[in-house]
PDB file of C-alpha atoms in Angstrom:
ATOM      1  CA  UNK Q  17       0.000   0.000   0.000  1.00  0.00           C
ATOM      2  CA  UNK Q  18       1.177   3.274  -0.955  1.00  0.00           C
ATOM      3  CA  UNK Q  19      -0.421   6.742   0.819  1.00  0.00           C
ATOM      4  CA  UNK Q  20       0.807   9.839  -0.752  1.00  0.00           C
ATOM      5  CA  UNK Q  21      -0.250  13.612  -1.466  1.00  0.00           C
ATOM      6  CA  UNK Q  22      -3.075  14.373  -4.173  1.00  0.00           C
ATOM      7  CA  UNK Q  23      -1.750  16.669  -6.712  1.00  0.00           C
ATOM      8  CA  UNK Q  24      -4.413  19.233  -5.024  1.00  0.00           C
ATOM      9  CA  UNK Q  25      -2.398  18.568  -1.656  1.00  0.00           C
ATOM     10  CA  UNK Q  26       0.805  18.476  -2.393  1.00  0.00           C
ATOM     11  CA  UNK Q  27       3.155  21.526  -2.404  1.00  0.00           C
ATOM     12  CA  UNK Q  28       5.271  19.962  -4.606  1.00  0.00           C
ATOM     13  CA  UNK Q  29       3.483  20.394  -8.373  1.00  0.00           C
ATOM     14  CA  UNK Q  30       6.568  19.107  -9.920  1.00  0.00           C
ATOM     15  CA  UNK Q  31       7.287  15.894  -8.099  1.00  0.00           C
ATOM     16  CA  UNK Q  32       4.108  14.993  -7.800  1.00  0.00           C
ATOM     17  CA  UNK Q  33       4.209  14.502 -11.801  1.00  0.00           C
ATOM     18  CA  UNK Q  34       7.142  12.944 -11.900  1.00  0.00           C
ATOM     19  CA  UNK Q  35       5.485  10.483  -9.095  1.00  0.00           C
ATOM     20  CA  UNK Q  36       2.150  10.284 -11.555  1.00  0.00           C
ATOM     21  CA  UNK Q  37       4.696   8.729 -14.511  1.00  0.00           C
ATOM     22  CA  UNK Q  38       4.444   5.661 -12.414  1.00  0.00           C
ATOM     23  CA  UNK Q  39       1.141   5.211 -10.858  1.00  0.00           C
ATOM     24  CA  UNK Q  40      -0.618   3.608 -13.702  1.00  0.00           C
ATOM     25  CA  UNK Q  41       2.431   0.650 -13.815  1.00  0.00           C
ATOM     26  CA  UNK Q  42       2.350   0.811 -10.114  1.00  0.00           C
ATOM     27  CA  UNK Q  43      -1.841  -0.283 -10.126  1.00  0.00           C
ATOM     28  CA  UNK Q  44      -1.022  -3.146 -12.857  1.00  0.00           C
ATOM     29  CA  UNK Q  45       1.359  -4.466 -10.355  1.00  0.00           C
ATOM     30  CA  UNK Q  46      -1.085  -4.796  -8.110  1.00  0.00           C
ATOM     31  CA  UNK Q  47       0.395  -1.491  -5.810  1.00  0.00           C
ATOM     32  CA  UNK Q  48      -2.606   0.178  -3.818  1.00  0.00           C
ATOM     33  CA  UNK Q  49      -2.236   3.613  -4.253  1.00  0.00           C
ATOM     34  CA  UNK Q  50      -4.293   6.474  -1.580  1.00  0.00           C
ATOM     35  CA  UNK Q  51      -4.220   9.943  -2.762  1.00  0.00           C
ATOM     36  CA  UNK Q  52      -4.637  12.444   0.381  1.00  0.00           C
ATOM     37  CA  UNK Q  53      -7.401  14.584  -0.481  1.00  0.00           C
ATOM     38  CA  UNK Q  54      -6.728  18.367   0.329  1.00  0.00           C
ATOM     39  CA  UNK Q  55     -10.206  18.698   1.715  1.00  0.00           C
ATOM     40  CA  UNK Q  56     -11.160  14.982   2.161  1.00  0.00           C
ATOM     41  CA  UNK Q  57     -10.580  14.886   5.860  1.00  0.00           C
ATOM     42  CA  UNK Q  58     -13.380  16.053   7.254  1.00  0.00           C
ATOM     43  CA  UNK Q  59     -12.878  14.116  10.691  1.00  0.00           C
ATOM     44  CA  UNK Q  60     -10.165  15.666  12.826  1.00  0.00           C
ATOM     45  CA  UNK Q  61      -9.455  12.390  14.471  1.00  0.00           C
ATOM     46  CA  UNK Q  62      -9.072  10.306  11.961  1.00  0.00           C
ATOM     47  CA  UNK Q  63      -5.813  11.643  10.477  1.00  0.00           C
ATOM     48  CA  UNK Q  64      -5.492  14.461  12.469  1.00  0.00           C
ATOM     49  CA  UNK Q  65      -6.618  18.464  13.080  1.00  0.00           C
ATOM     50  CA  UNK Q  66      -5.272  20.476   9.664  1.00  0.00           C
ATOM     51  CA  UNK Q  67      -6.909  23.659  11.235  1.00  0.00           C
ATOM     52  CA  UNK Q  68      -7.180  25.886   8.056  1.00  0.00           C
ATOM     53  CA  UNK Q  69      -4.572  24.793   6.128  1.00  0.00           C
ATOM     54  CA  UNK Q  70      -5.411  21.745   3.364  1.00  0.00           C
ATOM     55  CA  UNK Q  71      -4.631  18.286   4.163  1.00  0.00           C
ATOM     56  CA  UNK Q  72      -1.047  17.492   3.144  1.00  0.00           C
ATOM     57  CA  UNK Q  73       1.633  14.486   4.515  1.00  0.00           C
ATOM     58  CA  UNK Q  74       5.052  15.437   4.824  1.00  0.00           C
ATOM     59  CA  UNK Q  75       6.203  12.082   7.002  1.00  0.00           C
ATOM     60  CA  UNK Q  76       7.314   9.450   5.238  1.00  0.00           C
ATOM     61  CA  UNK Q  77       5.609   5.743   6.853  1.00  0.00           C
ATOM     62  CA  UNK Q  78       6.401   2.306   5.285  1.00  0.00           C
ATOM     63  CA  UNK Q  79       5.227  -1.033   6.652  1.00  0.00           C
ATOM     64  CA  UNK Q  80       7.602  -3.670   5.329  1.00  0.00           C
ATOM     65  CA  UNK Q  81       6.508  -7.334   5.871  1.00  0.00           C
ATOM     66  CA  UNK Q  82       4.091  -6.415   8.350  1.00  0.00           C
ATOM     67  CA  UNK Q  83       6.752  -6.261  10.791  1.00  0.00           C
ATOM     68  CA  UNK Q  84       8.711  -3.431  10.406  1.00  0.00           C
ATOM     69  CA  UNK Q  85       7.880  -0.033   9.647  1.00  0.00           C
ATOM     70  CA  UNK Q  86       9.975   2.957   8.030  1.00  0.00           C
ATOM     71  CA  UNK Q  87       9.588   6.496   9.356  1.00  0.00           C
ATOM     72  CA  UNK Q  88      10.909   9.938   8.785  1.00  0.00           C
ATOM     73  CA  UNK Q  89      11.328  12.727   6.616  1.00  0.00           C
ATOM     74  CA  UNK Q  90      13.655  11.157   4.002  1.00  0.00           C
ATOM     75  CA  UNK Q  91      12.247  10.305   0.515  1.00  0.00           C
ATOM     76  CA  UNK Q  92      13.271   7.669  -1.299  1.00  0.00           C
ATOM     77  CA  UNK Q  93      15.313   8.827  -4.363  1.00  0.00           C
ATOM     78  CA  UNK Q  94      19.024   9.730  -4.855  1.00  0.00           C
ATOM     79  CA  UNK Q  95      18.544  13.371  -4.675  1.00  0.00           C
ATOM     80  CA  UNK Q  96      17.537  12.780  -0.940  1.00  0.00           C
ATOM     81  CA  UNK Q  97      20.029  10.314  -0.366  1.00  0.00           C
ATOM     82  CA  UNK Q  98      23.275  12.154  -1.566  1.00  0.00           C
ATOM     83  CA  UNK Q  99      22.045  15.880  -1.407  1.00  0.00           C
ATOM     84  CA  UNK Q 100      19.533  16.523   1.862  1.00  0.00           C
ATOM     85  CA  UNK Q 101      20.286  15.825   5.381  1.00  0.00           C
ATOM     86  CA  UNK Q 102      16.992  14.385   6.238  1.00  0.00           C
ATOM     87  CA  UNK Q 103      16.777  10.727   7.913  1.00  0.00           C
ATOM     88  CA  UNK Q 104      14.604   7.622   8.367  1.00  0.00           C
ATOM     89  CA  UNK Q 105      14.142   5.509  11.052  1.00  0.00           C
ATOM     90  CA  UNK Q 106      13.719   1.512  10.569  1.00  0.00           C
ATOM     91  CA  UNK Q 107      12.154  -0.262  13.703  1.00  0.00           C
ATOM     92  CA  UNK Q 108      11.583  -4.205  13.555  1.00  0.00           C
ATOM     93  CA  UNK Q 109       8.148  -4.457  15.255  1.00  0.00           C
ATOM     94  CA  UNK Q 110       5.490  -6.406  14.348  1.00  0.00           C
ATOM     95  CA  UNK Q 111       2.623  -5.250  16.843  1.00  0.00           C
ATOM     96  CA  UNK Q 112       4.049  -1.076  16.245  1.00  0.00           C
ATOM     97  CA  UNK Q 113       3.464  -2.137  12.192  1.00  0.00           C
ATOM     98  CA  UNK Q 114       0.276  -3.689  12.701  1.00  0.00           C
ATOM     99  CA  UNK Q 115      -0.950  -0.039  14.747  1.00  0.00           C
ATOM    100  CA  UNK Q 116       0.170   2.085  11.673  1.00  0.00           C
ATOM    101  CA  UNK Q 117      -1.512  -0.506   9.056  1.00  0.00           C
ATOM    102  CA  UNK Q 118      -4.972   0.021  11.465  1.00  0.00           C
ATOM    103  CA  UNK Q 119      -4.134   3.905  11.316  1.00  0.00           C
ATOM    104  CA  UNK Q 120      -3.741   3.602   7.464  1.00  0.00           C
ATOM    105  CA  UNK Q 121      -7.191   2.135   7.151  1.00  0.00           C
ATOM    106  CA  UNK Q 122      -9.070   4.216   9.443  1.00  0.00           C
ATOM    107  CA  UNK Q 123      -7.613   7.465   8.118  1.00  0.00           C
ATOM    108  CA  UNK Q 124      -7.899   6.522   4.343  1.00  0.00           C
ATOM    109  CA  UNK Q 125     -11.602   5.935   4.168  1.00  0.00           C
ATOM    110  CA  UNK Q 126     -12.535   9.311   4.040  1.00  0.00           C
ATOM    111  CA  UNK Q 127      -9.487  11.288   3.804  1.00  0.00           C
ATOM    112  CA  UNK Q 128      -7.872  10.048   0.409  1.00  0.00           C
ATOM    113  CA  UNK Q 129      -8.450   8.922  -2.961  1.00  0.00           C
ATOM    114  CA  UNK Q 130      -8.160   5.345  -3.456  1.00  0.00           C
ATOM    115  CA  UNK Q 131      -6.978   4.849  -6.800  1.00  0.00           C
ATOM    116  CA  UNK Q 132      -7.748   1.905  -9.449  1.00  0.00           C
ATOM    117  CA  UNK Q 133      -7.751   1.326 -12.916  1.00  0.00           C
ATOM    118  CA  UNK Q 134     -10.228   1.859 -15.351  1.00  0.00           C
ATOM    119  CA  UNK Q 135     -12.375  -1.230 -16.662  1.00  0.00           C
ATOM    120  CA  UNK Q 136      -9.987  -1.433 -20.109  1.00  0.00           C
ATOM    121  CA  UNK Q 137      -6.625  -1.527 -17.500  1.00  0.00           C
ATOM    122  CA  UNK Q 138      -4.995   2.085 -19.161  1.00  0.00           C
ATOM    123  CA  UNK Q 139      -6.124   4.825 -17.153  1.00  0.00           C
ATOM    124  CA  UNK Q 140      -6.304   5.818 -13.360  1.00  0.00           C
ATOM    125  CA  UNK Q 141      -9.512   6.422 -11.415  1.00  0.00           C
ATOM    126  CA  UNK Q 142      -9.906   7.994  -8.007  1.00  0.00           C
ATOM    127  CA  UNK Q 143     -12.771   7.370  -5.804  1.00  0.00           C
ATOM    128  CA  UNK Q 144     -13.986   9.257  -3.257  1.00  0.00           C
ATOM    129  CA  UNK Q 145     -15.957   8.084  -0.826  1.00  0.00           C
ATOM    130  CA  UNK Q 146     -17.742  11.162   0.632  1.00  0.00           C
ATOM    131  CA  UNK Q 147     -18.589  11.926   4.488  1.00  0.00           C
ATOM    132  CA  UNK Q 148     -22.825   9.627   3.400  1.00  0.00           C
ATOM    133  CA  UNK Q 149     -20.687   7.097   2.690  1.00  0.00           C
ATOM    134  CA  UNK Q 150     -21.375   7.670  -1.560  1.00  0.00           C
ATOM    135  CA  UNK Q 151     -18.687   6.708  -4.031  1.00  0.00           C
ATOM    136  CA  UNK Q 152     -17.658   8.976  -6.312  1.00  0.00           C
ATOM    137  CA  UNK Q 153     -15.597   8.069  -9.406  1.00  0.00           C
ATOM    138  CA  UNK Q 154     -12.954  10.992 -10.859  1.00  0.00           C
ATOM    139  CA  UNK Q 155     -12.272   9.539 -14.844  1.00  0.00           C
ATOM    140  CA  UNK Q 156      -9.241  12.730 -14.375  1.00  0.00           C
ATOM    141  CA  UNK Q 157      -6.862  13.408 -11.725  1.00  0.00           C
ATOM    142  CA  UNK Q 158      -8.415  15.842  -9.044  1.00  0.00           C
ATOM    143  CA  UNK Q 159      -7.801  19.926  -8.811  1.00  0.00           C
ATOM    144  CA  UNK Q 160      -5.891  19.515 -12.032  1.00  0.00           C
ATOM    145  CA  UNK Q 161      -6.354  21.208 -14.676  1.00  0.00           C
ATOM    146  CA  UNK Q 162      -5.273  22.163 -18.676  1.00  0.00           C
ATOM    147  CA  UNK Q 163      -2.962  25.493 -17.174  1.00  0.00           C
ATOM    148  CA  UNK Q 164      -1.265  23.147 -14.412  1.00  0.00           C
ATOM    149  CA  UNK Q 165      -0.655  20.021 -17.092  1.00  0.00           C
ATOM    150  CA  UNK Q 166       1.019  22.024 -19.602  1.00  0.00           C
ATOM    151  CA  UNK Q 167       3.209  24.234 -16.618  1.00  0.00           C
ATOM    152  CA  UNK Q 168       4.197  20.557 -15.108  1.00  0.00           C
ATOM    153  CA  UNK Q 169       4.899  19.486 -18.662  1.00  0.00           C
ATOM    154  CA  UNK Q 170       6.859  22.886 -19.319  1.00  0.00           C
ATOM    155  CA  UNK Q 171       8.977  22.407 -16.258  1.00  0.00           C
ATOM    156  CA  UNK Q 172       9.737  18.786 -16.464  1.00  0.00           C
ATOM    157  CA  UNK Q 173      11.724  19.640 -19.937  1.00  0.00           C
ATOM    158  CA  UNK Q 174      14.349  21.089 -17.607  1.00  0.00           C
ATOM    159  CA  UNK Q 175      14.151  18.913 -14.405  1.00  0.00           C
ATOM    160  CA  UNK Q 176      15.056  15.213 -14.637  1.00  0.00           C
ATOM    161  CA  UNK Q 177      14.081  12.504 -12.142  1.00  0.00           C
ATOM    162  CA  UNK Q 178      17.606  12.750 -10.579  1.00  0.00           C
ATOM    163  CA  UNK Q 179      16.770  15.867  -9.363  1.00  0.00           C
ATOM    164  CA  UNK Q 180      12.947  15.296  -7.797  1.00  0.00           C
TER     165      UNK Q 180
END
């Protein structure tokens, strides 16, 4: 399972698409993929009080195995791992892993976009499920829109992977 920002939550336009190359290959390999919604989380204790500001993870959390989980601030790319000075944390602990899986769930029923593909297998869906418990199907990503694709696709011609 993979949680991550929405494009409409993340502060990060730019590495968000370069993420968004990979999510369709990502859902054929049988990934799950959550999207957090910027205005999803409606319920302050299920992944916590945003206040005014719009739902956003910065905190990096991997379970691996079931048994151990992955936390900090580090991403997961070379940039992070040569250039910043942020860290992760591994602990081996199968009953700590099986609390942040729960959390996961909990959180991610009304607070992200689940993401799946579409009935031909070649495009991404998100569905929302809203705060009546309704699904809603988006056939295009979320709070995107023509301006934002082409300034992401403008952008990218000058900033490789190596460097997101």
């Amino acid at each position: 399972m993979l949680v991550t920002n929405s494009l409409g939550s993340t502060d990060e336009p730019l590495v968000h698409a370069g993420y968004a190359r990979y999510r369709l290959d990502m859902l054929k390999a049988g990934v799950r993929i959550y999207e957090l919604g910027p205005s999803l989380s409606h319920d302050p204790r299920k992944l916590g009080n945003f206040g005014s500001s719009i739902s956003r993870l910065h905190a990096k959390a991997s379970v691996i195995d079931r048994r151990i989980i992955l936390v900090g601030s580090m991403n997961l790319d070379a940039r992070s791992a040569r250039l910043n000075t942020e860290a992760a944390l591994a602990i081996e602990s199968p009953a700590l892993a099986g609390t942040l899986i729960g959390l996961f769930r909990e959180g991610l029923t009304t607070g992200a976009y689940r993401l799946r593909l579409s009935a031909d297998g070649e495009h991404v869906e998100w569905l929302e499920t809203t705060a009546d418990g309704r699904q809603v199907v988006h056939t295009h990503e979320p709070s995107d829109g023509w301006w934002g694709r082409l300034k992401r696709w403008v952008e990218a011609l000058f900033v490789g992977d190596e460097l997101l």
